[in-house]
JSON list of C-alpha atoms in Angstrom, two decimals:
[
{"chain": "A", "resi": 1, "resn": "MET", "atom": "CA", "xyz": [-0.04, -0.04, -0.07]},
{"chain": "A", "resi": 2, "resn": "SER", "atom": "CA", "xyz": [1.24, 3.37, -0.92]},
{"chain": "A", "resi": 3, "resn": "ASP", "atom": "CA", "xyz": [0.97, 6.04, 1.79]},
{"chain": "A", "resi": 4, "resn": "THR", "atom": "CA", "xyz": [2.00, 9.16, -0.04]},
{"chain": "A", "resi": 5, "resn": "GLY", "atom": "CA", "xyz": [0.94, 10.89, -3.22]},
{"chain": "A", "resi": 6, "resn": "ILE", "atom": "CA", "xyz": [-2.33, 12.09, -4.68]},
{"chain": "A", "resi": 7, "resn": "PRO", "atom": "CA", "xyz": [-5.44, 9.84, -4.72]},
{"chain": "A", "resi": 8, "resn": "LEU", "atom": "CA", "xyz": [-6.00, 7.86, -7.84]},
{"chain": "A", "resi": 9, "resn": "ALA", "atom": "CA", "xyz": [-9.40, 9.80, -8.48]},
{"chain": "A", "resi": 10, "resn": "ARG", "atom": "CA", "xyz": [-7.48, 13.12, -8.43]},
{"chain": "A", "resi": 11, "resn": "PHE", "atom": "CA", "xyz": [-4.70, 11.79, -10.72]},
{"chain": "A", "resi": 12, "resn": "LEU", "atom": "CA", "xyz": [-7.45, 10.78, -13.25]},
{"chain": "A", "resi": 13, "resn": "ASP", "atom": "CA", "xyz": [-9.19, 14.14, -12.93]},
{"chain": "A", "resi": 14, "resn": "ASP", "atom": "CA", "xyz": [-5.85, 15.95, -13.49]},
{"chain": "A", "resi": 15, "resn": "ALA", "atom": "CA", "xyz": [-4.99, 13.70, -16.49]},
{"chain": "A", "resi": 16, "resn": "ALA", "atom": "CA", "xyz": [-8.37, 14.69, -17.99]},
{"chain": "A", "resi": 17, "resn": "ARG", "atom": "CA", "xyz": [-7.12, 18.30, -17.95]},
{"chain": "A", "resi": 18, "resn": "GLN", "atom": "CA", "xyz": [-3.63, 19.41, -18.26]},
{"chain": "A", "resi": 19, "resn": "GLY", "atom": "CA", "xyz": [-2.12, 17.20, -15.63]},
{"chain": "A", "resi": 20, "resn": "PRO", "atom": "CA", "xyz": [0.35, 14.27, -15.83]},
{"chain": "A", "resi": 21, "resn": "ALA", "atom": "CA", "xyz": [-0.84, 11.17, -17.83]},
{"chain": "A", "resi": 22, "resn": "VAL", "atom": "CA", "xyz": [1.57, 8.89, -15.91]},
{"chain": "A", "resi": 23, "resn": "GLY", "atom": "CA", "xyz": [1.21, 7.98, -12.22]},
{"chain": "A", "resi": 24, "resn": "LEU", "atom": "CA", "xyz": [3.45, 5.88, -10.03]},
{"chain": "A", "resi": 25, "resn": "TRP", "atom": "CA", "xyz": [2.15, 3.51, -7.42]},
{"chain": "A", "resi": 26, "resn": "VAL", "atom": "CA", "xyz": [4.76, 2.00, -4.94]},
{"chain": "A", "resi": 27, "resn": "GLY", "atom": "CA", "xyz": [3.87, -1.42, -3.62]},
{"chain": "A", "resi": 28, "resn": "SER", "atom": "CA", "xyz": [1.17, -3.77, -4.98]},
{"chain": "A", "resi": 29, "resn": "ARG", "atom": "CA", "xyz": [-2.51, -3.63, -5.52]},
{"chain": "A", "resi": 30, "resn": "PRO", "atom": "CA", "xyz": [-3.26, 0.07, -6.28]},
{"chain": "A", "resi": 31, "resn": "PRO", "atom": "CA", "xyz": [-6.77, 1.36, -5.66]},
{"chain": "A", "resi": 32, "resn": "SER", "atom": "CA", "xyz": [-9.41, 0.03, -8.05]},
{"chain": "A", "resi": 33, "resn": "ALA", "atom": "CA", "xyz": [-10.16, 2.08, -11.12]},
{"chain": "A", "resi": 34, "resn": "PRO", "atom": "CA", "xyz": [-13.55, 3.74, -11.26]},
{"chain": "A", "resi": 35, "resn": "SER", "atom": "CA", "xyz": [-16.19, 1.39, -12.73]},
{"chain": "A", "resi": 36, "resn": "SER", "atom": "CA", "xyz": [-16.79, 4.03, -15.56]},
{"chain": "A", "resi": 37, "resn": "TYR", "atom": "CA", "xyz": [-13.20, 3.42, -16.85]},
{"chain": "A", "resi": 38, "resn": "GLU", "atom": "CA", "xyz": [-11.94, 0.69, -19.15]},
{"chain": "A", "resi": 39, "resn": "PHE", "atom": "CA", "xyz": [-9.05, -0.74, -17.11]},
{"chain": "A", "resi": 40, "resn": "ARG", "atom": "CA", "xyz": [-6.32, -3.15, -18.12]},
{"chain": "A", "resi": 41, "resn": "GLU", "atom": "CA", "xyz": [-3.41, -4.64, -16.19]},
{"chain": "A", "resi": 42, "resn": "VAL", "atom": "CA", "xyz": [-0.29, -5.51, -18.00]},
{"chain": "A", "resi": 43, "resn": "THR", "atom": "CA", "xyz": [3.17, -6.59, -16.67]},
{"chain": "A", "resi": 44, "resn": "GLY", "atom": "CA", "xyz": [6.56, -5.21, -17.60]},
{"chain": "A", "resi": 45, "resn": "ARG", "atom": "CA", "xyz": [7.82, -8.85, -17.35]},
{"chain": "A", "resi": 46, "resn": "THR", "atom": "CA", "xyz": [6.25, -9.57, -20.65]},
{"chain": "A", "resi": 47, "resn": "MET", "atom": "CA", "xyz": [7.19, -6.27, -22.14]},
{"chain": "A", "resi": 48, "resn": "THR", "atom": "CA", "xyz": [10.91, -6.22, -21.80]},
{"chain": "A", "resi": 49, "resn": "THR", "atom": "CA", "xyz": [11.21, -6.00, -25.64]},
{"chain": "A", "resi": 50, "resn": "LEU", "atom": "CA", "xyz": [9.22, -3.92, -28.09]},
{"chain": "A", "resi": 51, "resn": "LEU", "atom": "CA", "xyz": [7.67, -7.11, -29.64]},
{"chain": "A", "resi": 52, "resn": "GLY", "atom": "CA", "xyz": [6.61, -8.26, -26.15]},
{"chain": "A", "resi": 53, "resn": "LEU", "atom": "CA", "xyz": [5.07, -4.74, -25.47]},
{"chain": "A", "resi": 54, "resn": "TYR", "atom": "CA", "xyz": [3.06, -4.88, -28.87]},
{"chain": "A", "resi": 55, "resn": "GLU", "atom": "CA", "xyz": [1.83, -8.46, -28.05]},
{"chain": "A", "resi": 56, "resn": "THR", "atom": "CA", "xyz": [0.87, -7.72, -24.43]},
{"chain": "A", "resi": 57, "resn": "TYR", "atom": "CA", "xyz": [-0.93, -4.41, -25.29]},
{"chain": "A", "resi": 58, "resn": "ALA", "atom": "CA", "xyz": [-2.64, -6.12, -28.27]},
{"chain": "A", "resi": 59, "resn": "ARG", "atom": "CA", "xyz": [-4.00, -8.84, -25.98]},
{"chain": "A", "resi": 60, "resn": "ALA", "atom": "CA", "xyz": [-4.94, -6.55, -23.11]},
{"chain": "A", "resi": 61, "resn": "TRP", "atom": "CA", "xyz": [-6.69, -3.99, -25.23]},
{"chain": "A", "resi": 62, "resn": "ASP", "atom": "CA", "xyz": [-8.06, -6.41, -27.81]},
{"chain": "A", "resi": 63, "resn": "PHE", "atom": "CA", "xyz": [-6.40, -4.87, -30.89]},
{"chain": "A", "resi": 64, "resn": "PRO", "atom": "CA", "xyz": [-7.73, -5.97, -34.21]},
{"chain": "A", "resi": 65, "resn": "ASP", "atom": "CA", "xyz": [-6.42, -9.08, -35.91]},
{"chain": "A", "resi": 66, "resn": "TYR", "atom": "CA", "xyz": [-4.65, -6.92, -38.55]},
{"chain": "A", "resi": 67, "resn": "PHE", "atom": "CA", "xyz": [-2.61, -4.98, -36.00]},
{"chain": "A", "resi": 68, "resn": "GLY", "atom": "CA", "xyz": [0.81, -4.58, -37.64]},
{"chain": "A", "resi": 69, "resn": "HIS", "atom": "CA", "xyz": [3.12, -4.89, -34.74]},
{"chain": "A", "resi": 70, "resn": "ASN", "atom": "CA", "xyz": [4.96, -1.54, -35.36]},
{"chain": "A", "resi": 71, "resn": "ALA", "atom": "CA", "xyz": [4.94, 1.83, -33.74]},
{"chain": "A", "resi": 72, "resn": "ASP", "atom": "CA", "xyz": [2.39, 3.43, -36.26]},
{"chain": "A", "resi": 73, "resn": "ALA", "atom": "CA", "xyz": [-0.01, 0.57, -35.96]},
{"chain": "A", "resi": 74, "resn": "PHE", "atom": "CA", "xyz": [0.31, 0.58, -32.04]},
{"chain": "A", "resi": 75, "resn": "ASP", "atom": "CA", "xyz": [-0.31, 4.37, -32.01]},
{"chain": "A", "resi": 76, "resn": "GLU", "atom": "CA", "xyz": [-3.45, 4.00, -34.24]},
{"chain": "A", "resi": 77, "resn": "CYS", "atom": "CA", "xyz": [-4.91, 1.10, -32.17]},
{"chain": "A", "resi": 78, "resn": "MET", "atom": "CA", "xyz": [-4.31, 3.01, -28.93]},
{"chain": "A", "resi": 79, "resn": "ARG", "atom": "CA", "xyz": [-6.10, 6.07, -30.41]},
{"chain": "A", "resi": 80, "resn": "GLU", "atom": "CA", "xyz": [-9.08, 3.89, -31.35]},
{"chain": "A", "resi": 81, "resn": "LEU", "atom": "CA", "xyz": [-9.86, 2.26, -28.07]},
{"chain": "A", "resi": 82, "resn": "ASP", "atom": "CA", "xyz": [-13.16, 4.08, -28.12]},
{"chain": "A", "resi": 83, "resn": "ASP", "atom": "CA", "xyz": [-14.01, 2.49, -31.57]},
{"chain": "A", "resi": 84, "resn": "SER", "atom": "CA", "xyz": [-14.67, -0.80, -29.97]},
{"chain": "A", "resi": 85, "resn": "ASP", "atom": "CA", "xyz": [-17.97, -2.50, -30.63]},
{"chain": "A", "resi": 86, "resn": "ASN", "atom": "CA", "xyz": [-17.79, -3.90, -26.95]},
{"chain": "A", "resi": 87, "resn": "HIS", "atom": "CA", "xyz": [-19.01, -0.66, -25.43]},
{"chain": "A", "resi": 88, "resn": "THR", "atom": "CA", "xyz": [-22.75, -0.09, -24.92]},
{"chain": "A", "resi": 89, "resn": "SER", "atom": "CA", "xyz": [-21.66, 3.38, -23.82]},
{"chain": "A", "resi": 90, "resn": "LYS", "atom": "CA", "xyz": [-18.40, 5.12, -24.08]},
{"chain": "A", "resi": 91, "resn": "PRO", "atom": "CA", "xyz": [-16.29, 4.90, -20.93]},
{"chain": "A", "resi": 92, "resn": "ALA", "atom": "CA", "xyz": [-15.09, 7.90, -18.96]},
{"chain": "A", "resi": 93, "resn": "GLY", "atom": "CA", "xyz": [-11.51, 6.96, -19.59]},
{"chain": "A", "resi": 94, "resn": "TYR", "atom": "CA", "xyz": [-8.92, 4.34, -20.17]},
{"chain": "A", "resi": 95, "resn": "LEU", "atom": "CA", "xyz": [-6.36, 3.27, -17.61]},
{"chain": "A", "resi": 96, "resn": "THR", "atom": "CA", "xyz": [-3.48, 0.93, -18.10]},
{"chain": "A", "resi": 97, "resn": "ASP", "atom": "CA", "xyz": [-1.76, -0.45, -14.93]},
{"chain": "A", "resi": 98, "resn": "ILE", "atom": "CA", "xyz": [1.84, -1.60, -15.70]},
{"chain": "A", "resi": 99, "resn": "VAL", "atom": "CA", "xyz": [2.89, -4.02, -12.99]},
{"chain": "A", "resi": 100, "resn": "ASP", "atom": "CA", "xyz": [6.69, -4.47, -12.61]},
{"chain": "A", "resi": 101, "resn": "ALA", "atom": "CA", "xyz": [7.04, -1.10, -14.56]},
{"chain": "A", "resi": 102, "resn": "ASP", "atom": "CA", "xyz": [10.87, -1.23, -13.80]},
{"chain": "A", "resi": 103, "resn": "ARG", "atom": "CA", "xyz": [11.09, -4.16, -16.27]},
{"chain": "A", "resi": 104, "resn": "LEU", "atom": "CA", "xyz": [9.47, -2.29, -19.22]},
{"chain": "A", "resi": 105, "resn": "LEU", "atom": "CA", "xyz": [11.55, -2.28, -22.42]},
{"chain": "A", "resi": 106, "resn": "THR", "atom": "CA", "xyz": [14.76, -3.07, -20.47]},
{"chain": "A", "resi": 107, "resn": "ALA", "atom": "CA", "xyz": [16.00, -5.16, -23.29]},
{"chain": "A", "resi": 108, "resn": "ASP", "atom": "CA", "xyz": [14.96, -2.56, -25.88]},
{"chain": "A", "resi": 109, "resn": "ARG", "atom": "CA", "xyz": [15.93, 0.62, -24.34]},
{"chain": "A", "resi": 110, "resn": "GLU", "atom": "CA", "xyz": [15.93, 2.68, -27.60]},
{"chain": "A", "resi": 111, "resn": "ALA", "atom": "CA", "xyz": [12.14, 2.26, -27.90]},
{"chain": "A", "resi": 112, "resn": "PHE", "atom": "CA", "xyz": [11.44, 3.45, -24.35]},
{"chain": "A", "resi": 113, "resn": "GLY", "atom": "CA", "xyz": [11.40, 7.20, -25.17]},
{"chain": "A", "resi": 114, "resn": "TRP", "atom": "CA", "xyz": [8.86, 6.64, -27.93]},
{"chain": "A", "resi": 115, "resn": "PHE", "atom": "CA", "xyz": [6.71, 4.58, -25.72]},
{"chain": "A", "resi": 116, "resn": "ALA", "atom": "CA", "xyz": [6.91, 6.97, -22.80]},
{"chain": "A", "resi": 117, "resn": "THR", "atom": "CA", "xyz": [6.08, 9.99, -24.84]},
{"chain": "A", "resi": 118, "resn": "SER", "atom": "CA", "xyz": [3.24, 8.13, -26.57]},
{"chain": "A", "resi": 119, "resn": "GLN", "atom": "CA", "xyz": [1.31, 8.13, -23.29]},
{"chain": "A", "resi": 120, "resn": "LEU", "atom": "CA", "xyz": [1.16, 11.91, -23.51]},
{"chain": "A", "resi": 121, "resn": "ARG", "atom": "CA", "xyz": [0.03, 11.75, -27.16]},
{"chain": "A", "resi": 122, "resn": "PHE", "atom": "CA", "xyz": [-2.68, 9.35, -26.24]},
{"chain": "A", "resi": 123, "resn": "ARG", "atom": "CA", "xyz": [-3.78, 11.59, -23.26]},
{"chain": "A", "resi": 124, "resn": "ASP", "atom": "CA", "xyz": [-4.05, 14.54, -25.56]},
{"chain": "A", "resi": 125, "resn": "HIS", "atom": "CA", "xyz": [-6.08, 12.66, -28.26]},
{"chain": "A", "resi": 126, "resn": "TYR", "atom": "CA", "xyz": [-8.61, 11.45, -25.81]},
{"chain": "A", "resi": 127, "resn": "ARG", "atom": "CA", "xyz": [-8.77, 14.85, -24.13]},
{"chain": "A", "resi": 128, "resn": "ASP", "atom": "CA", "xyz": [-8.72, 17.07, -27.07]},
{"chain": "A", "resi": 129, "resn": "VAL", "atom": "CA", "xyz": [-9.72, 15.11, -30.28]},
{"chain": "A", "resi": 130, "resn": "ALA", "atom": "CA", "xyz": [-11.93, 12.11, -29.36]},
{"chain": "A", "resi": 131, "resn": "VAL", "atom": "CA", "xyz": [-15.73, 12.50, -29.30]},
{"chain": "A", "resi": 132, "resn": "PRO", "atom": "CA", "xyz": [-16.89, 12.19, -26.73]},
{"chain": "A", "resi": 133, "resn": "ARG", "atom": "CA", "xyz": [-13.91, 13.33, -24.82]},
{"chain": "A", "resi": 134, "resn": "SER", "atom": "CA", "xyz": [-12.40, 11.04, -22.18]},
{"chain": "A", "resi": 135, "resn": "THR", "atom": "CA", "xyz": [-9.39, 10.47, -19.94]},
{"chain": "A", "resi": 136, "resn": "PHE", "atom": "CA", "xyz": [-6.33, 8.34, -20.81]},
{"chain": "A", "resi": 137, "resn": "ALA", "atom": "CA", "xyz": [-3.77, 7.59, -18.09]},
{"chain": "A", "resi": 138, "resn": "THR", "atom": "CA", "xyz": [-1.09, 5.07, -17.32]},
{"chain": "A", "resi": 139, "resn": "LEU", "atom": "CA", "xyz": [-0.23, 3.83, -13.73]},
{"chain": "A", "resi": 140, "resn": "LEU", "atom": "CA", "xyz": [3.25, 2.40, -13.20]},
{"chain": "A", "resi": 141, "resn": "GLU", "atom": "CA", "xyz": [3.44, -0.14, -10.36]},
{"chain": "A", "resi": 142, "resn": "THR", "atom": "CA", "xyz": [6.86, -0.89, -8.77]},
{"chain": "A", "resi": 143, "resn": "SER", "atom": "CA", "xyz": [8.57, -1.56, -5.56]},
{"chain": "A", "resi": 144, "resn": "ALA", "atom": "CA", "xyz": [9.93, 1.11, -3.17]},
{"chain": "A", "resi": 145, "resn": "SER", "atom": "CA", "xyz": [13.51, 0.07, -3.99]},
{"chain": "A", "resi": 146, "resn": "ARG", "atom": "CA", "xyz": [12.93, 0.76, -7.69]},
{"chain": "A", "resi": 147, "resn": "ARG", "atom": "CA", "xyz": [10.82, 3.89, -7.30]},
{"chain": "A", "resi": 148, "resn": "ARG", "atom": "CA", "xyz": [13.62, 6.29, -7.97]},
{"chain": "A", "resi": 149, "resn": "ASP", "atom": "CA", "xyz": [14.85, 4.52, -11.09]},
{"chain": "A", "resi": 150, "resn": "VAL", "atom": "CA", "xyz": [11.37, 4.36, -12.59]},
{"chain": "A", "resi": 151, "resn": "ILE", "atom": "CA", "xyz": [10.74, 8.06, -12.07]},
{"chain": "A", "resi": 152, "resn": "THR", "atom": "CA", "xyz": [14.18, 8.98, -13.30]},
{"chain": "A", "resi": 153, "resn": "ARG", "atom": "CA", "xyz": [13.86, 6.85, -16.45]},
{"chain": "A", "resi": 154, "resn": "TRP", "atom": "CA", "xyz": [10.48, 8.41, -17.28]},
{"chain": "A", "resi": 155, "resn": "ARG", "atom": "CA", "xyz": [11.53, 11.92, -16.60]},
{"chain": "A", "resi": 156, "resn": "ARG", "atom": "CA", "xyz": [14.64, 11.60, -18.81]},
{"chain": "A", "resi": 157, "resn": "ALA", "atom": "CA", "xyz": [12.22, 10.65, -21.70]},
{"chain": "A", "resi": 158, "resn": "GLY", "atom": "CA", "xyz": [10.47, 13.96, -21.02]},
{"chain": "A", "resi": 159, "resn": "VAL", "atom": "CA", "xyz": [7.45, 12.61, -19.06]},
{"chain": "A", "resi": 160, "resn": "THR", "atom": "CA", "xyz": [6.28, 13.86, -15.83]},
{"chain": "A", "resi": 161, "resn": "VAL", "atom": "CA", "xyz": [5.38, 11.20, -13.25]},
{"chain": "A", "resi": 162, "resn": "VAL", "atom": "CA", "xyz": [3.18, 11.89, -10.32]},
{"chain": "A", "resi": 163, "resn": "THR", "atom": "CA", "xyz": [3.14, 9.66, -7.20]},
{"chain": "A", "resi": 164, "resn": "VAL", "atom": "CA", "xyz": [-0.41, 8.12, -6.61]},
{"chain": "A", "resi": 165, "resn": "GLY", "atom": "CA", "xyz": [-1.32, 7.25, -3.03]},
{"chain": "A", "resi": 166, "resn": "ASP", "atom": "CA", "xyz": [-4.09, 5.39, -1.34]},
{"chain": "A", "resi": 167, "resn": "ASP", "atom": "CA", "xyz": [-7.56, 6.91, -1.90]},
{"chain": "A", "resi": 168, "resn": "HIS", "atom": "CA", "xyz": [-8.70, 5.64, 1.56]},
{"chain": "A", "resi": 169, "resn": "ARG", "atom": "CA", "xyz": [-5.94, 6.40, 4.11]},
{"chain": "A", "resi": 170, "resn": "PRO", "atom": "CA", "xyz": [-6.96, 5.77, 7.68]},
{"chain": "A", "resi": 171, "resn": "ARG", "atom": "CA", "xyz": [-7.52, 9.03, 9.49]},
{"chain": "A", "resi": 172, "resn": "LEU", "atom": "CA", "xyz": [-5.59, 9.43, 12.80]}
]
């Protein structure tokens, strides 16, 4: 359980505006995503390479069979999450939780910058272009010992990371 940072609900509200699209949860089992969100959990353990990232996201977000397993096709599929026939109504947002985020693209480091900044492009797309507008955000899950490394890596790629804490801290 994380005991510092902003609540998940505030992180999502901020991401819907001009706030960071990437949050960090230290520990395991972050708060549940709002029921109005499409939520997917993926693991950095299967995404150490770019091919692994493509395959993991394609399964998690149900990309079409014709997904081309390249950056352009990935970007297109991520911007079309709201085109799914599986929705009876459009969700308020899309949240991906990357468990073991410290493992993400560790064997394919050159691709990391592209992936990290793509989270900002997706946030901007769903906030500014999609109809109806919605929220796009990514939550990174890691251990306390790897926290600093994860934040540093994302910041070096030009992405602000905000720490997300427990929505329901006990009051003293």
